[in-house]
mmCIF file of C-alpha atoms in Angstrom:
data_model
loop_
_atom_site.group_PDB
_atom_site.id
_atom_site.type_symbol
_atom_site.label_atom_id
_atom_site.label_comp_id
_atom_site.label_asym_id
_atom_site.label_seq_id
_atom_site.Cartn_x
_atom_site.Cartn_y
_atom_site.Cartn_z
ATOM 1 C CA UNK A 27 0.000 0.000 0.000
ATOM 2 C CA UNK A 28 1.987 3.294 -0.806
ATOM 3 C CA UNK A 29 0.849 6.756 0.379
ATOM 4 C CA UNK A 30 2.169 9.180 -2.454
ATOM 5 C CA UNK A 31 0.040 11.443 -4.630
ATOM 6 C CA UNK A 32 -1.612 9.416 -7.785
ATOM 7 C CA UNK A 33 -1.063 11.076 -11.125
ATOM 8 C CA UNK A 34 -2.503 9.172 -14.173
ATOM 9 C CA UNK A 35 -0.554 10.767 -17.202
ATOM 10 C CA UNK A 36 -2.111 8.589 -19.678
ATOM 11 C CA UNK A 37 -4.456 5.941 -20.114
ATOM 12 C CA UNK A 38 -7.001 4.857 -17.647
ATOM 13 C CA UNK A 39 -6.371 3.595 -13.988
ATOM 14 C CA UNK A 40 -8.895 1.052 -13.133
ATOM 15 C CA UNK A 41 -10.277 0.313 -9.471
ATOM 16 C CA UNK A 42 -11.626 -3.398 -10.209
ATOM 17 C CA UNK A 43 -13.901 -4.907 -7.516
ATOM 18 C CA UNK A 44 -13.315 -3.501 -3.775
ATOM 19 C CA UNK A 45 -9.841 -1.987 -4.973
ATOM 20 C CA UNK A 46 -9.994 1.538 -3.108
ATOM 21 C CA UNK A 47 -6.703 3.887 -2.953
ATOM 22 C CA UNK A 48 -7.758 5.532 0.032
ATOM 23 C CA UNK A 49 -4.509 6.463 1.364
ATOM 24 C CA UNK A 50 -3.000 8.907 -1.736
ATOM 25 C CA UNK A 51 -3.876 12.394 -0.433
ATOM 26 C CA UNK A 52 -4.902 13.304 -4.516
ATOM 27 C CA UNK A 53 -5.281 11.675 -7.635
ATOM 28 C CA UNK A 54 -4.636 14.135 -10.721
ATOM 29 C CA UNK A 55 -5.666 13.485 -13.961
ATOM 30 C CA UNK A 56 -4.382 14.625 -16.835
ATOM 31 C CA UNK A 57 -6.156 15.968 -19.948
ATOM 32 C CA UNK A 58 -7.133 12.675 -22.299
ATOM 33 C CA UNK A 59 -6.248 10.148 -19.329
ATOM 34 C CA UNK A 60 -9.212 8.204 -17.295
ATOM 35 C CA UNK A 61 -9.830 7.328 -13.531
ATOM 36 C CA UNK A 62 -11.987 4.655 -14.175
ATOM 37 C CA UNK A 63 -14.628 3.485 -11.231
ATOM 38 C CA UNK A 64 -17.303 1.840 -13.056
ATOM 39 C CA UNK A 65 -16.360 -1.586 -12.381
ATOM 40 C CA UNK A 66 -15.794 -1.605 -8.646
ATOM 41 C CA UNK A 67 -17.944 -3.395 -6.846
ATOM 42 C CA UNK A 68 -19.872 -0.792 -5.267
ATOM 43 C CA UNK A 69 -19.296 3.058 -5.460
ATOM 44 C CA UNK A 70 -16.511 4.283 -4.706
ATOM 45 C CA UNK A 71 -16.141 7.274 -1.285
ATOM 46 C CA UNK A 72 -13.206 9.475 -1.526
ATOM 47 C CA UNK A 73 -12.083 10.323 1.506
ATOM 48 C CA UNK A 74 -12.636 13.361 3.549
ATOM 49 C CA UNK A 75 -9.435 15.425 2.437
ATOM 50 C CA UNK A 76 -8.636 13.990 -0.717
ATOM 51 C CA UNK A 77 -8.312 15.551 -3.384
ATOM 52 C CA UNK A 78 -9.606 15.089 -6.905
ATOM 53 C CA UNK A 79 -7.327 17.017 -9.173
ATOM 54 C CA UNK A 80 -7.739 17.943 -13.043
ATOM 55 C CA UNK A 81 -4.550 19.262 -15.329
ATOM 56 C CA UNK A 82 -6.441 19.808 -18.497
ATOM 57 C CA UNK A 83 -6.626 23.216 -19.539
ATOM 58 C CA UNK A 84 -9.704 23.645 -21.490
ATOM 59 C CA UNK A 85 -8.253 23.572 -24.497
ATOM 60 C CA UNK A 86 -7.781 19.615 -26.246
ATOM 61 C CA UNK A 87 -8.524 16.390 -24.644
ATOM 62 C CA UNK A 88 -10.279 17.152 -21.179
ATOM 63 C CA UNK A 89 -9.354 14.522 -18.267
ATOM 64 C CA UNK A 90 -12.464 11.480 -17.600
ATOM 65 C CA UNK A 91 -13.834 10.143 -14.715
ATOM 66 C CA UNK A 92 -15.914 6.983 -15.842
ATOM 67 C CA UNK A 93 -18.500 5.359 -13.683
ATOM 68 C CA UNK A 94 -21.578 3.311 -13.612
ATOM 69 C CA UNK A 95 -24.630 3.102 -12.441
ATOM 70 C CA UNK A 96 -24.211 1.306 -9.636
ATOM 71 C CA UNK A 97 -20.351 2.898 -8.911
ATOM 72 C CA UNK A 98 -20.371 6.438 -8.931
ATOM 73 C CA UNK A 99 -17.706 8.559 -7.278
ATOM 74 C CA UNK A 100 -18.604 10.941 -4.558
ATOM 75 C CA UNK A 101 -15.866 13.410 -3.679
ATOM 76 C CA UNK A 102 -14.096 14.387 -0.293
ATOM 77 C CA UNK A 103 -15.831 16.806 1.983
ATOM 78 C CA UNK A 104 -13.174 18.768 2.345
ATOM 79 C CA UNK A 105 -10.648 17.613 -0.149
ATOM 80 C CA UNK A 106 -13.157 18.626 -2.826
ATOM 81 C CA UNK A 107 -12.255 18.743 -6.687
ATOM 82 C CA UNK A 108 -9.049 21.090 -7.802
ATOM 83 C CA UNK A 109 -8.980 22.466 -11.624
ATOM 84 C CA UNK A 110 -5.115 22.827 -11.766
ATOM 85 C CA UNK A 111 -4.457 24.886 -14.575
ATOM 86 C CA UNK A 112 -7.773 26.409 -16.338
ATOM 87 C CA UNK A 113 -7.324 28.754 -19.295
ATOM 88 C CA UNK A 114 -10.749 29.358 -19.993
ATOM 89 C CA UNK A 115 -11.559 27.362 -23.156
ATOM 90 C CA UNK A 116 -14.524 25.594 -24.275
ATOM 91 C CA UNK A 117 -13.938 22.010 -23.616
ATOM 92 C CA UNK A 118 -14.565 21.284 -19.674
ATOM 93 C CA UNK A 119 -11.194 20.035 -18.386
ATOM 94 C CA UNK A 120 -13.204 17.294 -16.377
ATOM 95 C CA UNK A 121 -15.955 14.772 -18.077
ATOM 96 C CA UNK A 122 -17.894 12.181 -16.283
ATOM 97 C CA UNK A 123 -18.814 9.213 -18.812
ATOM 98 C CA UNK A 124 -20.189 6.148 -18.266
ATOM 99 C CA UNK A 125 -22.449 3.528 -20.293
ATOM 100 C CA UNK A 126 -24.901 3.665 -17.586
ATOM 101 C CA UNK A 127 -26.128 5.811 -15.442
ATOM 102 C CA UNK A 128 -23.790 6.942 -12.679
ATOM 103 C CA UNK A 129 -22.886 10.836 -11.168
ATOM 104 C CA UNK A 130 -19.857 12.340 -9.360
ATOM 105 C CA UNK A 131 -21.311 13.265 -6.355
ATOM 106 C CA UNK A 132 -20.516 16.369 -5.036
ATOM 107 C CA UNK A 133 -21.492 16.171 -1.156
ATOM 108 C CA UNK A 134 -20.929 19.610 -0.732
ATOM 109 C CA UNK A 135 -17.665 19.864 -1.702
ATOM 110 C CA UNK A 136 -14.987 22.820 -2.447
ATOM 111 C CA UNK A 137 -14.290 23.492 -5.920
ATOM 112 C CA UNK A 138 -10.717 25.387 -7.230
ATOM 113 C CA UNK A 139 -10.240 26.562 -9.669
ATOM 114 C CA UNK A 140 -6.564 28.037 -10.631
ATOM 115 C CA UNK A 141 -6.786 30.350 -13.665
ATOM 116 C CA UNK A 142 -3.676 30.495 -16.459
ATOM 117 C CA UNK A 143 -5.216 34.095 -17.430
ATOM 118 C CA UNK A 144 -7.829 36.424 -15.828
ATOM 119 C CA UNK A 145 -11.263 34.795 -16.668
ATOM 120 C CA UNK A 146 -13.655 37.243 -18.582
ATOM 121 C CA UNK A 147 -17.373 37.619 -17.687
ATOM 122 C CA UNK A 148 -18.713 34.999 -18.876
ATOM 123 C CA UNK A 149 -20.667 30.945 -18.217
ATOM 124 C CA UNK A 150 -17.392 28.014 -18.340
ATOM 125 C CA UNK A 151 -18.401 24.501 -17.798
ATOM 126 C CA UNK A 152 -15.742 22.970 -15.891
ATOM 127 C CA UNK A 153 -17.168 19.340 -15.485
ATOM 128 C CA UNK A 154 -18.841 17.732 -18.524
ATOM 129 C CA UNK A 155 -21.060 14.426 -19.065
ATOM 130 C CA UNK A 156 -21.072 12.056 -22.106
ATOM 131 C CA UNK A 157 -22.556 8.807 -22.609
ATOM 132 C CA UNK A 158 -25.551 8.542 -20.626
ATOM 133 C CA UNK A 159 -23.809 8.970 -17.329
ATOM 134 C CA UNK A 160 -25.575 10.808 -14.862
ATOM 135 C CA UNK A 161 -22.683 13.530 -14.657
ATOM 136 C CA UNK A 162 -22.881 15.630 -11.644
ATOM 137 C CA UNK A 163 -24.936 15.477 -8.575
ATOM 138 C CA UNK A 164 -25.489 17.242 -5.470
ATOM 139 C CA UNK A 165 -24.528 20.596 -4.650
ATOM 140 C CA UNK A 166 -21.196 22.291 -4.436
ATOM 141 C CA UNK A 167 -19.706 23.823 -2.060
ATOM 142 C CA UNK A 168 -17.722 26.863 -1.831
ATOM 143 C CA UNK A 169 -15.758 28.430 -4.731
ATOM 144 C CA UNK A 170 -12.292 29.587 -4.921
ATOM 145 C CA UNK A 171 -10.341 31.074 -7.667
ATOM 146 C CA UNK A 172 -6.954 31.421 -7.443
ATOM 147 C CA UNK A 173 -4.355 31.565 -10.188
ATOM 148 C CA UNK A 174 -4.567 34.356 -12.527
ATOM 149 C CA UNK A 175 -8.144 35.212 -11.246
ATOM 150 C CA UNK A 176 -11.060 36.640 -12.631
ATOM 151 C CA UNK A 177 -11.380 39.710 -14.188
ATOM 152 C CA UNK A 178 -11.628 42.870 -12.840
ATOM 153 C CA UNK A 179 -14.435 43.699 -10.424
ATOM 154 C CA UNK A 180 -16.511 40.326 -11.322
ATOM 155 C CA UNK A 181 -17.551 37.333 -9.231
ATOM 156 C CA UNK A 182 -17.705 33.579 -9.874
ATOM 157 C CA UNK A 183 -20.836 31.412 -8.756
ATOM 158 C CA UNK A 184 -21.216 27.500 -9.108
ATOM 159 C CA UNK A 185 -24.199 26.050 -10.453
ATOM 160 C CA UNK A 186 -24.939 22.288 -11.776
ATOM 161 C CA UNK A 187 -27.154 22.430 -14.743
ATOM 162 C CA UNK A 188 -28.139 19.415 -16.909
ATOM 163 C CA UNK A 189 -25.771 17.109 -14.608
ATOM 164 C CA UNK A 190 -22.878 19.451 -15.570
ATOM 165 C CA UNK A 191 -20.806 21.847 -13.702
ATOM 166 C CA UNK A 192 -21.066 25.470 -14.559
ATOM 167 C CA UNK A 193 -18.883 28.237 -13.272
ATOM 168 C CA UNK A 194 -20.557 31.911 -14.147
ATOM 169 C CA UNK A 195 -17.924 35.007 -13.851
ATOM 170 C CA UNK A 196 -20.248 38.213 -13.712
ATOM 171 C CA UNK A 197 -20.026 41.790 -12.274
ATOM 172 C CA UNK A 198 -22.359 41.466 -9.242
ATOM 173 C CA UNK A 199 -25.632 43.592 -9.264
ATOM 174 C CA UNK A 200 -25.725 46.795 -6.850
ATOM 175 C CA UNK A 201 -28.344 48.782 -5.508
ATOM 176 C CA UNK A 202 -27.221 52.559 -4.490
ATOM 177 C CA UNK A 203 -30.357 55.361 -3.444
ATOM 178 C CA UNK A 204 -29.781 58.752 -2.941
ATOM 179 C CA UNK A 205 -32.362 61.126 -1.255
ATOM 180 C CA UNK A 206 -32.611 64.992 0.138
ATOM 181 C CA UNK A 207 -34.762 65.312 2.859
ATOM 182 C CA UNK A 208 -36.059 67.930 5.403
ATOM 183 C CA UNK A 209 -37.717 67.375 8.843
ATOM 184 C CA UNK A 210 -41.583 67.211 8.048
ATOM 185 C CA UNK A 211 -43.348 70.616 10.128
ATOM 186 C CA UNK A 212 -45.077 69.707 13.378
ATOM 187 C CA UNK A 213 -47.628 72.597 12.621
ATOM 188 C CA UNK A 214 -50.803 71.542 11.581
ATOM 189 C CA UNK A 215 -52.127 73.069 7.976
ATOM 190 C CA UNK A 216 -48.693 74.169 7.104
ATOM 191 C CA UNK A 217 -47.281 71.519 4.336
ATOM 192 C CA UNK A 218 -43.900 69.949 4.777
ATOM 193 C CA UNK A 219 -40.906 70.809 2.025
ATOM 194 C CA UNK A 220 -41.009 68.376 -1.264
ATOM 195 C CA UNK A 221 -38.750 65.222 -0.156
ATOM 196 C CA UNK A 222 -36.930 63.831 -2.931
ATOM 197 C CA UNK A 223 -35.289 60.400 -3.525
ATOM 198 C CA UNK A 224 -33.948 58.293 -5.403
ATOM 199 C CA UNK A 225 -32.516 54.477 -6.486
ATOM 200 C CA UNK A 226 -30.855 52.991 -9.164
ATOM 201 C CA UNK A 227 -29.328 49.604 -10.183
ATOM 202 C CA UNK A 228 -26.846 47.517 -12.300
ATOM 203 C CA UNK A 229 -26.206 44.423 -13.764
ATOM 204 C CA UNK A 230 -29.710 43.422 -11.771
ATOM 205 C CA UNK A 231 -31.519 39.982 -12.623
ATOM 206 C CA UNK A 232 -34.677 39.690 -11.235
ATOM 207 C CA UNK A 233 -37.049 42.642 -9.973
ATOM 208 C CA UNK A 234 -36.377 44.373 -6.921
ATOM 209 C CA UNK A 235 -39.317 46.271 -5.055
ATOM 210 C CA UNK A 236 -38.061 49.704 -2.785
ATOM 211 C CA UNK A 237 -40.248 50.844 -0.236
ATOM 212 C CA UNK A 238 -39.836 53.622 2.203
ATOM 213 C CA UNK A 239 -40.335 53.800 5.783
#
């Protein structure tokens, strides 16, 4: 039983029956190689700090996960999933495939995602689905972005859609008001000066009601 870090550079690593590798702190895969669970004997539970780790860029091959329907792959709590070197592109740099239906399951865990160049506004898909696997499940949690970043004054959210992982990079909306106001009189039949405000908004996405008090 070894301990190191797992990299598969090429071709597929196979877990075949009850094989688990639960003492490598991450397994990286690079873009066009395959971590292959689907013929385990029952799904397979990363532990709660490890990591799974993609290379590919987002650009060529992206890296596989493949899993069944009765072997998915739920990640670590903690450990999460790690996008290693992002650029941006359009091919997600992680796919889950499968011949039957089977998800990575996300159990609320971290994503990161390192950045090769500041990421414009903009929706990336950074996990994929093919065959008729399940793809993603569950809901992430948190989102970090380190790397290169995002671009200036924007914010990433996570979102699963279709059993795929999207990442949206958008300048967040804003509220400001403005208002000139005067004490109302305290003598009866004498009117109070005109009060006079105002509100406005960007980059908003659903309605917002203002009411005053």
């Amino acid at each position: 039983t070894y301990s190191g870090s797992t990299t598969i550079s090429s071709g597929t690593l196979t877990l075949a029956q009850a094989a688990t590798i639960a003492n490598t702190p991450s397994i990286t895969i690079a873009a066009g190689a395959n971590f292959n669970v689907s013929v385990r004997s029952s799904a397979l539970l990363l532990g709660a700090s490890q990591i799974l780790r993609s290379s590919a860029t987002g650009t060529g091959s992206s890296a596989v996960v493949t899993v069944s329907s009765a072997t998915g792959l739920t990640l670590g709590s903690t450990g999460g999933v790690v996008f290693t070197s992002y650029g941006g592109g359009s091919v997600a740099p992680l796919t889950v495939s499968g011949s039957s239906a089977g998800a990575l399951a996300f159990n609320s865990a971290p994503v990161t995602v390192t950045t090769t160049t500041a990421l414009a506004a903009g929706t990336y898909k950074l996990i994929a689905k093919s065959g008729s696997a399940n793809g993603v499940s569950g809901t992430p949690g948190a989102l970090t972005v380190s790397g290169s970043g995002l671009a200036a004054s924007t914010v990433g959210t996570l979102s699963v859609t279709n059993g795929e992982l999207i990442m949206t990079v958008a300048i967040p909306p804003s509220i400001t008001g403005a208002a000139t106001a005067t004490a109302f009189t305290t003598t009866y039949g004498t009117p109070s000066d005109a009060q006079s405000f105002s509100v406005s908004g960007s980059n908003l996405t659903a309605l917002r009601i203002v009411t005053g008090k």
